[in-house]
């Protein structure tokens, strides 16, 4: 078993290594990139990892508590601190591994078609496989330090892939922004780890498996209750950075500069959910601190709402989806915050299906239109790209939350549990946000695929449906968007709640089933129906308006011009950050660090200062050198007399 | 009665006069002469010691010194002549080539 677990992340690492070699060999342009070979390595090894995950899944089905592998080797050891490379396979990490390798493999396959014309073909696959490796380390890690390795690894790959086309300064800048914003969060993560470690040491806990392993943390959770709020909030800062929540979400929309499959894989389906996963993994800590839980829920709900409002007016097809991702991640944090851990994970899984599908669909459109991303220059693509349209449509229905698509079940579970745990205001926010989701997704779908075409003539000429390597993943993800939610059909609809029951042993503090019993199926059903009707009608109205009477929407935008402008400019948050953070740091750096410390102290006092001192000494001694031999003789004789005097006296 | 002390005193006196000449005079030839004076002061001391102690080494060394002094005077005078040809003066106050 343990050998299988270790092999799982190693497969993509091998792929990254091999393709990296190919990329280096072909860099000089002497040789053509062997695309078939690169594709075989780049797609084959993730598929292998997926196969292995399925095998693990079938092997590990029975023990509910999961398997922690013995430390494979010791990574850091000094005094009483130890960090081991050890993996933990339980139902939670298996679920995530299935999503990462499954959806990941599909996106790798899709990339073969999408990136086929790109110079950096081998480099791209190398990075993408490296990402998969890091993500698997993150998910399977048995302790916090190892998880942090994966955490940083995915951050690195995200940076590399956002700035994949590094010759364009704007794209390189977007990569840097993502990296730097994430560093702020990572600081919180590190501090959180330090707090946990310090407390455990002070309480005299000792363990050969390393104090920060999840099993040990869970075992000694009562010892940690004193600092739970502090530690949880610090760790949550890390999650806020990685999962793009208020106030650190600004990097995610810019991350759309990377290739579209990257947006689908990293910035929708996997890496950005790392924060959700981390909190779910540490649920036993979070449940100790009601304050931290409240903070998580409020941040989640407000992010869901604000990101959705920005999404309403965006013109860039990928930006709409990016804000939608931020918003959906907010839902997941809302679920975590109200203690609905399994609902959050469930939404994570279904979101991975439909958002990957949406991004890949948008990539297909962008690919067909030779790089056009402005939705107002699209339209009427329904007939020309039937497969893309059909899958995009299914995924849209899923994200909006229509029965019986995947999003319906997961979003409903979140909303119901939010209400049932007495968070009525947060439920209201979530409910309104569901309507906003319906609005912006219907708008996107209508403007891009329905109505008449507004594309420029020369781009229209190469308009074509995408190749098979791209449509197959689309179809599979479309089907998953349709059926992905059926693993948790609620009992109210005569289903089995399988997904929740499967995760239930992991989250013993979750009261989902108690809530159900207390509220009764009737209330749950009522909530489902209300939400369904709300999003259905809002979506339908939006579609009709945008398809039939776009003038009305323009007039509406005109009437609320100021609001519209604020939304278009994303609440000016980038500008505010620029003013408050970037500019102040810049001016501090310029005035104090550069002009004063560097130029005056380092250059002036130390570098030039030491040279000047030596020079001054030289010039002083220079005065003794008159060039008159007699003076020298005088010095000589004075010296001799002095020496003789010394000897005699 | 003339003792060793008298010779040594005279030798020291001559040596000091030589040193003073080297340090104070500007004329290169006078300086060379002062150097001769210092050499001869030492010769006097050597010979005096040799005589009073009944040892021959002092007298031998004084011959060496005389030979060296002759060689030195030749080279020194040649340099002085060369400098005079180039500069038209042998006043050492004018020669500051070694100035830093």
XYZ file of C-alpha atoms in Angstrom:
749
model
C 0.000 0.000 0.000
C 2.617 2.473 1.145
C 4.620 1.809 -1.999
C 1.600 2.647 -4.157
C 1.025 5.858 -2.261
C 4.605 6.960 -2.749
C 4.454 6.057 -6.422
C 1.403 8.231 -6.988
C 3.121 11.633 -6.890
C 6.278 10.201 -8.399
C 4.644 9.436 -11.742
C 3.928 13.068 -12.659
C 7.328 14.044 -11.265
C 8.925 11.599 -13.677
C 6.884 13.153 -16.467
C 8.036 16.625 -15.492
C 11.629 15.428 -15.453
C 11.510 13.690 -18.835
C 9.704 16.511 -20.579
C 12.038 18.964 -18.912
C 14.954 17.161 -20.534
C 13.202 17.270 -23.895
C 12.508 20.977 -23.440
C 16.141 21.710 -22.618
C 17.402 19.647 -25.548
C 15.079 21.396 -27.979
C 15.567 24.861 -26.541
C 18.183 25.977 -28.975
C 15.755 25.258 -31.781
C 18.191 22.835 -33.401
C 15.735 20.032 -33.235
C 11.979 19.913 -33.694
C 10.071 19.173 -30.481
C 8.914 15.556 -30.734
C 5.276 16.379 -30.027
C 4.028 12.803 -30.090
C 6.587 11.745 -27.508
C 5.991 14.763 -25.305
C 2.237 14.207 -25.421
C 2.663 10.544 -24.627
C 4.789 11.293 -21.560
C 2.796 14.342 -20.533
C -0.625 12.711 -20.727
C 0.339 9.093 -20.098
C 1.900 9.560 -16.682
C -0.997 11.585 -15.204
C -3.338 8.928 -16.583
C -1.175 6.345 -14.875
C -1.494 8.311 -11.649
C -5.264 8.344 -12.103
C -5.248 4.588 -12.581
C -3.177 4.204 -9.452
C -5.588 6.413 -7.522
C -8.479 4.230 -8.629
C -6.543 1.208 -7.422
C -5.892 2.864 -4.066
C -9.535 3.802 -3.943
C -10.627 0.210 -4.336
C -8.017 -0.969 -1.819
C -8.735 1.679 0.789
C -12.485 1.614 0.589
C -13.079 -0.245 3.785
C -11.063 1.303 6.611
C -12.842 4.517 7.406
C -10.036 6.104 9.399
C -7.584 5.856 6.514
C -4.003 4.781 6.295
C -1.028 6.791 7.399
C 2.146 5.532 5.845
C 5.188 5.212 8.029
C 7.684 8.007 7.393
C 9.327 7.217 4.080
C 12.315 9.232 5.059
C 13.156 12.025 7.437
C 13.311 15.361 5.796
C 14.362 17.633 8.667
C 15.529 16.502 12.085
C 17.219 18.503 14.766
C 16.819 18.636 18.523
C 13.174 17.870 19.133
C 11.860 18.946 15.757
C 11.228 16.401 13.041
C 9.526 16.620 9.682
C 9.016 13.406 7.808
C 7.943 12.629 4.325
C 4.863 10.653 5.193
C 1.576 10.317 3.412
C -1.934 9.972 4.696
C -4.563 8.280 2.611
C -8.077 8.569 3.844
C -11.421 9.252 2.260
C -10.765 12.975 2.092
C -7.344 12.833 0.448
C -8.550 10.060 -1.866
C -11.463 12.207 -3.008
C -9.118 15.070 -3.762
C -6.594 12.791 -5.470
C -9.320 11.439 -7.704
C -10.315 14.955 -8.710
C -6.729 16.097 -9.183
C -5.604 13.165 -11.284
C -8.950 12.643 -13.055
C -9.749 16.193 -14.041
C -6.022 16.828 -14.361
C -5.577 14.043 -16.908
C -8.477 15.320 -18.980
C -6.964 18.787 -19.006
C -3.582 17.359 -19.973
C -5.268 15.627 -22.883
C -7.014 18.842 -23.837
C -3.711 20.706 -23.727
C -2.313 18.454 -26.461
C -4.733 20.101 -28.858
C -4.737 23.559 -27.324
C -0.981 23.997 -27.145
C -0.163 22.174 -30.388
C 0.992 25.353 -32.141
C 3.088 26.592 -29.254
C 6.877 26.750 -29.233
C 7.116 25.781 -25.574
C 5.183 22.540 -25.962
C 7.581 20.378 -23.960
C 8.185 23.082 -21.352
C 4.441 23.433 -20.893
C 3.925 19.763 -20.210
C 6.891 19.694 -17.915
C 5.406 22.478 -15.786
C 1.942 20.938 -15.869
C 3.234 17.572 -14.676
C 5.281 19.269 -12.008
C 2.119 20.979 -10.865
C 0.322 17.661 -10.640
C 3.167 16.298 -8.535
C 3.046 19.248 -6.138
C -0.725 19.055 -5.864
C -0.589 15.370 -5.035
C 2.043 16.044 -2.379
C -0.199 18.748 -0.943
C -3.222 16.478 -0.888
C -1.560 13.301 0.328
C 0.792 14.885 2.857
C 0.526 13.382 6.310
C 1.864 16.417 8.140
C 1.758 20.185 7.865
C 5.372 20.788 6.770
C 5.051 18.365 3.864
C 1.718 19.902 2.964
C 3.491 23.239 2.899
C 5.999 21.819 0.424
C 3.172 20.916 -1.922
C 1.517 24.243 -1.151
C 4.596 26.149 -2.268
C 5.116 23.776 -5.175
C 1.708 24.508 -6.649
C 2.358 28.202 -6.083
C 5.587 27.951 -8.022
C 3.937 26.071 -10.898
C 1.104 28.570 -10.928
C 3.664 31.353 -11.254
C 5.520 29.525 -14.010
C 2.351 28.808 -15.962
C 0.663 32.200 -15.584
C 3.830 33.738 -16.922
C 4.210 30.941 -19.443
C 4.334 33.405 -22.320
C 6.969 35.409 -20.499
C 7.913 37.438 -23.537
C 4.774 39.483 -22.933
C 5.573 41.753 -19.938
C 1.907 41.962 -18.897
C 1.753 38.183 -18.551
C 5.028 38.000 -16.682
C 3.659 40.719 -14.385
C 0.495 38.704 -13.740
C 2.653 35.750 -12.754
C 4.620 37.882 -10.331
C 1.447 39.322 -8.852
C 0.029 35.876 -8.164
C 3.271 34.807 -6.579
C 3.679 37.850 -4.358
C 0.064 38.005 -3.181
C 0.330 34.353 -2.263
C 3.479 34.987 -0.238
C 1.413 37.179 2.109
C -0.924 34.289 2.777
C 1.919 31.811 3.114
C 3.398 33.885 5.891
C 0.171 33.269 7.804
C 0.396 29.559 7.102
C 3.945 29.420 8.440
C 3.113 31.421 11.547
C 0.157 29.122 12.179
C 2.450 26.117 12.039
C 4.889 27.770 14.439
C 2.109 28.493 16.908
C 0.887 24.897 16.859
C 4.384 23.541 17.229
C 5.338 25.852 20.078
C 2.229 25.005 22.058
C 2.698 21.271 21.617
C 6.310 21.516 22.767
C 5.330 23.574 25.787
C 2.723 21.004 26.751
C 5.423 18.364 26.644
C 3.987 16.363 23.773
C 6.555 14.197 22.030
C 6.132 11.931 19.083
C 8.439 10.059 16.730
C 6.132 10.941 13.849
C 6.747 14.662 14.096
C 4.565 16.981 16.129
C 2.867 18.527 13.146
C 1.494 15.339 11.653
C -2.266 15.455 11.297
C -2.770 12.383 13.452
C -0.795 13.886 16.319
C -2.582 17.219 16.022
C -5.925 15.471 16.136
C -4.871 13.320 19.055
C -3.815 16.349 21.126
C -6.533 18.709 20.048
C -7.619 19.447 23.601
C -4.106 20.722 24.390
C -4.433 23.090 21.458
C -7.774 24.597 22.397
C -6.107 27.629 23.986
C -4.509 28.832 20.789
C -7.016 27.385 18.356
C -8.430 30.778 17.369
C -5.026 32.304 16.719
C -3.657 29.295 14.851
C -6.817 28.837 12.805
C -6.918 32.475 11.766
C -3.251 32.392 10.758
C -3.728 29.226 8.756
C -6.855 30.732 7.257
C -4.724 33.635 6.001
C -2.802 31.085 3.983
C -6.052 29.670 2.679
C -7.291 33.157 1.781
C -4.200 33.719 -0.326
C -4.228 30.407 -2.126
C -7.978 30.263 -2.603
C -8.295 33.899 -3.657
C -10.690 35.207 -1.027
C -11.216 38.766 0.181
C -8.862 40.556 0.618
C -6.261 38.574 -1.353
C -8.325 37.616 -4.378
C -6.865 40.187 -6.763
C -4.333 37.799 -8.243
C -6.789 35.228 -9.574
C -8.456 37.307 -12.328
C -5.019 38.397 -13.526
C -3.916 34.789 -13.528
C -6.062 34.359 -16.631
C -3.009 35.541 -18.576
C -1.790 31.946 -18.602
C -2.849 29.346 -21.158
C -6.535 28.445 -20.793
C -6.026 24.800 -19.772
C -3.924 26.163 -16.919
C -6.808 28.372 -15.878
C -9.017 25.317 -15.923
C -6.677 23.035 -14.012
C -4.905 25.309 -11.556
C -7.081 28.347 -11.204
C -10.435 26.638 -11.118
C -10.262 22.949 -10.310
C -7.302 22.168 -8.100
C -4.779 24.610 -6.638
C -7.246 27.280 -5.604
C -9.170 24.673 -3.652
C -6.083 23.927 -1.566
C -7.306 26.360 1.087
C -10.638 24.546 1.330
C -8.843 21.247 1.578
C -6.487 22.511 4.256
C -9.317 23.709 6.468
C -11.249 20.489 5.931
C -8.107 18.560 6.811
C -7.724 20.579 10.013
C -11.454 20.600 10.798
C -10.744 19.279 14.297
C -8.830 22.485 15.038
C -11.383 24.804 13.509
C -14.254 23.284 15.429
C -12.406 24.277 18.604
C -12.774 27.940 17.738
C -16.230 29.344 16.996
C -14.636 32.728 16.286
C -12.418 31.372 13.549
C -15.353 29.492 12.051
C -17.445 32.659 12.026
C -14.616 34.552 10.303
C -14.288 31.849 7.671
C -18.011 31.872 7.006
C -18.296 35.654 6.773
C -15.250 36.016 4.521
C -16.577 33.202 2.346
C -20.059 34.646 2.001
C -18.871 38.177 1.300
C -16.330 36.953 -1.252
C -19.039 34.922 -2.943
C -21.243 37.978 -3.190
C -18.689 40.632 -4.190
C -16.905 38.499 -6.748
C -20.254 37.620 -8.298
C -21.191 41.297 -8.639
C -17.924 42.004 -10.438
C -18.592 39.032 -12.687
C -21.867 40.604 -13.824
C -20.259 43.195 -16.058
C -16.940 41.744 -17.242
C -16.299 41.666 -20.984
C -13.484 39.126 -21.049
C -14.811 35.579 -21.285
C -12.111 34.218 -18.980
C -12.462 37.058 -16.475
C -16.157 36.284 -16.018
C -15.230 32.706 -15.260
C -12.390 33.815 -12.987
C -14.678 35.933 -10.837
C -17.155 33.107 -10.878
C -14.426 30.853 -9.489
C -13.653 33.326 -6.726
C -17.354 33.442 -5.941
C -17.773 29.653 -5.886
C -14.733 29.298 -3.653
C -16.491 31.737 -1.370
C -19.405 29.306 -1.196
C -17.046 26.582 -0.144
C -15.593 28.715 2.641
C -19.104 29.594 3.720
C -19.803 25.889 4.022
C -16.605 25.308 5.995
C -17.414 28.205 8.263
C -20.812 26.863 9.213
C -19.287 23.449 9.853
C -20.572 21.789 6.709
C -17.187 20.313 5.816
C -18.454 17.544 3.599
C -20.733 19.947 1.733
C -17.698 22.143 1.038
C -15.742 19.171 -0.282
C -18.732 18.086 -2.315
C -19.014 21.514 -3.904
C -15.267 21.452 -4.483
C -15.638 18.243 -6.466
C -18.627 19.298 -8.550
C -17.094 22.730 -9.091
C -13.947 21.051 -10.398
C -16.092 19.279 -12.990
C -18.176 22.148 -14.262
C -15.663 24.948 -13.913
C -12.990 22.927 -15.697
C -15.549 22.272 -18.404
C -16.437 25.964 -18.634
C -12.822 27.043 -18.839
C -11.975 24.412 -21.408
C -15.071 25.452 -23.361
C -13.947 29.069 -23.266
C -10.509 27.888 -24.355
C -12.093 26.085 -27.265
C -13.861 29.295 -28.254
C -10.718 31.386 -27.865
C -8.745 28.827 -29.864
C -11.307 28.870 -32.654
C -11.394 32.668 -32.764
C -7.596 32.978 -32.890
C -7.220 34.443 -29.427
C -10.300 36.667 -29.215
C -11.484 37.000 -25.599
C -14.021 39.833 -25.738
C -17.490 38.332 -25.488
C -18.992 41.217 -27.461
C -16.945 40.107 -30.449
C -18.370 36.588 -30.329
C -21.974 35.472 -30.597
C -23.868 32.884 -32.550
C -21.218 30.220 -32.085
C -23.882 27.632 -31.297
C -24.124 26.297 -34.853
C -20.436 26.416 -35.684
C -19.157 24.778 -32.516
C -21.912 22.365 -31.493
C -19.854 20.203 -29.146
C -18.360 23.159 -27.327
C -21.774 24.743 -27.053
C -23.462 21.632 -25.737
C -20.835 21.009 -23.065
C -20.649 24.674 -22.113
C -24.429 24.696 -21.797
C -24.401 21.667 -19.528
C -21.696 23.155 -17.344
C -23.590 26.444 -17.171
C -26.699 24.645 -16.004
C -24.541 22.894 -13.442
C -22.959 26.029 -12.015
C -26.278 27.857 -11.951
C -27.638 24.961 -9.963
C -30.477 23.577 -12.018
C -31.890 20.167 -11.234
C -30.495 17.548 -11.888
C -27.088 18.961 -12.737
C -24.114 18.635 -10.399
C -24.142 22.126 -8.949
C -27.723 21.835 -7.813
C -26.930 19.209 -5.225
C -23.762 20.746 -3.872
C -24.953 24.342 -3.710
C -28.205 23.228 -2.188
C -26.422 21.288 0.494
C -24.409 24.388 1.383
C -27.397 26.716 1.466
C -29.532 24.329 3.446
C -26.844 23.706 6.042
C -26.101 27.399 6.324
C -29.731 28.076 7.108
C -30.118 25.079 9.362
C -27.135 26.107 11.498
C -28.869 29.412 12.133
C -26.801 31.617 9.862
C -29.837 33.293 8.322
C -28.057 36.405 7.058
C -25.255 34.402 5.465
C -27.874 32.165 3.913
C -29.504 35.279 2.460
C -26.199 36.375 0.970
C -25.666 32.927 -0.493
C -29.177 32.885 -1.887
C -28.786 36.265 -3.594
C -25.403 35.192 -4.908
C -27.004 32.141 -6.482
C -29.195 34.555 -8.421
C -26.183 36.610 -9.466
C -24.494 33.418 -10.639
C -27.518 32.625 -12.745
C -27.389 36.123 -14.212
C -23.755 36.275 -15.221
C -23.616 32.725 -16.517
C -26.746 33.137 -18.626
C -25.367 36.410 -19.918
C -22.115 34.729 -20.860
C -23.813 31.814 -22.546
C -26.232 34.005 -24.468
C -23.723 36.566 -25.636
C -21.140 34.008 -26.719
C -23.225 31.260 -28.250
C -26.645 32.630 -29.132
C -27.831 35.549 -31.226
C -25.944 36.815 -34.229
C -22.236 36.771 -34.860
C -20.157 39.888 -34.243
C -16.722 38.475 -35.042
C -14.355 40.211 -37.436
C -14.370 38.735 -40.936
C -10.817 37.391 -41.086
C -11.185 35.591 -37.768
C -14.471 34.099 -38.889
C -12.661 32.408 -41.754
C -10.794 29.946 -39.527
C -13.696 29.413 -37.195
C -13.915 25.688 -36.613
C -14.855 23.148 -34.029
C -11.863 22.073 -31.938
C -9.927 18.837 -32.582
C -10.822 15.553 -30.906
C -8.155 15.840 -28.221
C -10.007 18.923 -27.023
C -13.588 17.822 -27.498
C -13.206 14.469 -25.727
C -12.283 16.081 -22.392
C -15.070 18.587 -22.948
C -17.628 15.846 -23.446
C -16.401 13.871 -20.444
C -16.411 16.938 -18.216
C -19.828 17.911 -19.571
C -21.163 14.514 -18.588
C -19.554 14.865 -15.162
C -21.205 18.277 -14.820
C -24.472 16.544 -15.478
C -24.035 13.471 -13.325
C -21.332 14.449 -10.860
C -23.847 15.441 -8.241
C -25.674 12.168 -8.222
C -23.245 10.719 -5.733
C -25.054 12.756 -3.115
C -28.686 12.826 -4.051
C -30.331 13.797 -0.775
C -32.713 11.514 0.998
C -35.428 14.054 0.467
C -35.248 13.127 -3.205
C -35.093 9.414 -2.407
C -31.343 9.322 -2.870
C -28.716 7.917 -0.566
C -26.555 10.885 0.447
C -23.684 8.588 -0.464
C -21.012 11.235 -0.612
C -21.887 12.626 2.804
C -22.078 9.205 4.351
C -18.757 8.344 2.817
C -17.069 11.364 4.372
C -19.070 11.233 7.604
C -16.551 9.193 9.636
C -13.942 11.861 8.939
C -15.969 14.730 10.278
C -17.440 13.476 13.526
C -18.138 17.051 14.611
C -20.413 17.719 11.693
C -24.059 17.646 12.545
C -25.396 17.275 9.051
C -27.490 14.257 9.737
C -28.745 15.665 13.045
C -29.719 18.841 11.256
C -31.583 16.846 8.670
C -33.478 15.026 11.338
C -34.335 18.206 13.200
C -35.371 20.144 10.134
C -37.047 17.301 8.365
C -37.080 16.530 4.697
C -39.874 18.951 4.112
C -37.820 22.040 4.866
C -34.895 20.780 2.831
C -37.142 20.139 -0.120
C -38.723 23.544 0.240
C -35.311 25.189 0.178
C -34.299 23.269 -2.897
C -37.412 24.260 -4.736
C -37.180 27.933 -3.771
C -33.546 28.191 -4.853
C -34.254 26.275 -8.019
C -37.133 28.535 -9.012
C -35.123 31.654 -8.193
C -32.074 30.769 -10.280
C -34.142 29.230 -13.073
C -36.270 32.303 -13.599
C -33.429 34.745 -13.208
C -31.322 32.781 -15.674
C -34.165 32.472 -18.139
C -35.023 36.161 -17.966
C -31.377 37.074 -18.480
C -31.128 34.840 -21.499
C -34.252 36.249 -23.056
C -33.178 39.807 -22.397
C -29.688 39.383 -23.811
C -30.882 37.348 -26.776
C -33.947 39.356 -27.757
C -33.615 42.846 -26.343
C -29.986 43.667 -25.630
C -30.972 47.353 -25.790
C -32.797 47.042 -22.472
C -29.628 45.872 -20.766
C -27.678 48.751 -22.268
C -30.273 51.200 -21.019
C -30.155 49.597 -17.600
C -26.382 49.942 -17.547
C -26.807 53.568 -18.593
C -29.225 54.328 -15.789
C -26.923 52.902 -13.134
C -23.838 54.202 -14.848
C -21.908 54.892 -11.685
C -22.583 51.478 -10.185
C -21.825 49.850 -13.499
C -18.517 51.654 -13.668
C -17.586 50.636 -10.129
C -18.311 47.013 -10.933
C -16.424 47.204 -14.200
C -13.442 48.589 -12.336
C -13.731 45.789 -9.754
C -14.476 48.184 -6.878
C -11.145 49.868 -7.648
C -9.563 47.376 -5.317
C -6.419 47.064 -7.389
C -6.072 50.817 -7.361
C -6.646 50.982 -3.616
C -4.030 48.300 -2.997
C -1.747 50.101 -5.356
C -2.190 53.308 -3.426
C -2.051 51.879 0.079
C 0.419 49.065 -0.222
C 2.434 49.219 -3.391
C 2.980 52.954 -3.468
C 3.860 53.263 0.211
C 6.303 50.378 -0.011
C 7.732 51.864 -3.160
C 8.244 55.294 -1.689
C 9.686 53.822 1.496
C 12.042 51.777 -0.617
C 13.013 54.734 -2.741
C 13.513 57.325 -0.012
C 14.751 55.305 2.916
C 16.201 52.154 1.494
C 17.592 53.438 -1.794
C 18.378 57.116 -1.400
C 19.347 57.010 2.256
C 20.491 53.557 3.221
C 21.914 52.307 -0.050
C 23.337 55.509 -1.471
C 24.329 57.304 1.705
C 25.156 54.565 4.155
C 26.302 51.610 2.080
C 27.758 53.412 -0.907
C 28.711 56.639 0.787
C 29.885 55.646 4.220
C 31.035 52.103 3.766
C 32.232 51.626 0.202
C 33.448 55.060 -0.757
C 34.066 56.013 2.871
C 36.611 53.269 3.457
C 38.357 54.111 0.191
C 38.480 57.790 1.117
C 39.909 57.014 4.553
C 42.704 54.984 3.037
C 43.286 57.706 0.450
C 43.485 60.345 3.147
C 46.051 58.332 5.040
C 48.041 57.959 1.832
C 47.957 61.673 1.135
C 49.117 62.401 4.699
C 52.051 60.013 4.429
C 52.751 61.487 1.018
C 53.756 64.743 2.722
C 56.765 62.971 4.203
C 58.087 62.138 0.783
C 59.843 65.348 -0.145
C 62.189 63.716 -2.644
C 65.121 65.386 -0.884
C 67.610 62.638 -0.040
C 68.901 64.544 2.929
C 65.492 64.478 4.604
C 65.421 60.750 4.268
C 68.873 60.535 5.735
C 67.714 62.723 8.606
C 64.778 60.372 9.316
C 67.160 57.484 9.100
C 69.543 58.962 11.588
C 66.821 60.053 13.965
C 65.571 56.484 13.826
C 69.009 55.071 14.534
C 69.463 57.402 17.476
C 66.078 56.378 18.762
C 66.966 52.685 18.495
C 70.292 53.174 20.171
C 68.605 55.118 22.939
C 66.139 52.253 23.383
C 68.930 49.685 23.604
C 70.986 51.715 26.018
C 68.151 52.800 28.276
C 99.267 59.581 28.167
C 96.954 58.984 25.163
C 94.397 56.267 25.896
C 91.967 54.336 23.725
C 89.269 56.667 25.008
C 90.905 59.634 23.326
C 90.953 57.866 19.958
C 87.345 56.795 20.252
C 86.302 60.301 21.265
C 88.109 61.745 18.254
C 86.564 59.129 15.993
C 83.085 59.906 17.285
C 83.673 63.609 16.869
C 84.785 63.146 13.256
C 81.793 60.882 12.565
C 79.355 63.448 13.950
C 80.945 66.192 11.874
C 80.516 63.910 8.836
C 76.851 63.248 9.651
C 76.217 66.924 10.145
C 77.844 67.633 6.794
C 75.692 65.039 4.994
C 72.527 66.383 6.559
C 73.082 70.080 6.227
C 75.192 70.813 3.161
C 73.627 71.296 -0.268
C 76.656 70.776 -2.471
C 76.903 67.176 -3.640
C 80.711 67.156 -3.592
C 80.862 68.459 -0.041
C 78.417 65.727 0.919
C 80.662 63.102 -0.686
C 83.547 64.543 1.271
C 81.503 64.355 4.482
C 80.862 60.709 3.762
C 84.615 60.205 3.391
C 85.005 61.860 6.764
C 82.566 59.383 8.360
C 84.387 56.434 6.745
C 87.710 57.682 7.990
C 86.295 58.218 11.465
C 85.398 54.548 11.525
C 88.840 53.639 10.130
C 90.438 55.530 12.963
C 88.381 53.600 15.491
C 89.235 50.280 13.858
C 92.958 50.974 13.824
C 92.916 52.244 17.398
C 91.098 49.157 18.666
C 93.433 46.936 16.676
C 96.502 48.587 18.169
C 95.309 48.593 21.784
C 94.082 45.007 21.756
C 96.988 43.644 19.725
C 94.715 42.155 17.097
C 95.225 42.513 13.361
C 91.616 42.241 12.138
C 90.821 45.937 12.672
C 93.670 47.032 10.411
C 92.606 44.552 7.716
C 89.043 45.899 7.809
C 90.299 49.462 7.546
C 92.041 48.525 4.290
C 88.747 47.131 2.992
C 87.052 50.349 3.970
C 89.657 52.431 2.139
C 89.198 50.294 -0.998
C 85.426 50.587 -0.781
C 85.656 54.315 -0.146
C 87.722 54.711 -3.303
C 85.177 52.759 -5.341
C 82.292 54.680 -3.785
C 83.949 58.007 -4.485
C 84.402 57.042 -8.127
C 80.773 56.027 -8.591
C 79.529 58.988 -6.541
C 81.573 61.482 -8.524
C 80.456 59.895 -11.802
C 76.797 60.338 -10.743
C 77.446 63.914 -9.704
C 79.082 64.661 -13.063
C 76.192 63.037 -14.911
C 73.650 65.061 -12.928
C 75.590 68.259 -13.514
C 75.600 67.600 -17.260
C 71.858 67.120 -17.275
C 70.750 69.790 -14.813
C 73.607 72.293 -14.766
C 73.801 72.254 -10.965
C 74.942 70.022 -8.172
C 72.785 71.653 -5.509
C 70.889 68.742 -3.956
C 68.013 71.067 -3.054
C 66.993 70.948 -6.703
C 66.777 67.196 -6.960
C 63.332 65.997 -5.971
C 62.822 63.126 -8.423
C 61.847 60.779 -5.653
C 58.998 62.950 -4.541
C 55.722 60.956 -4.103
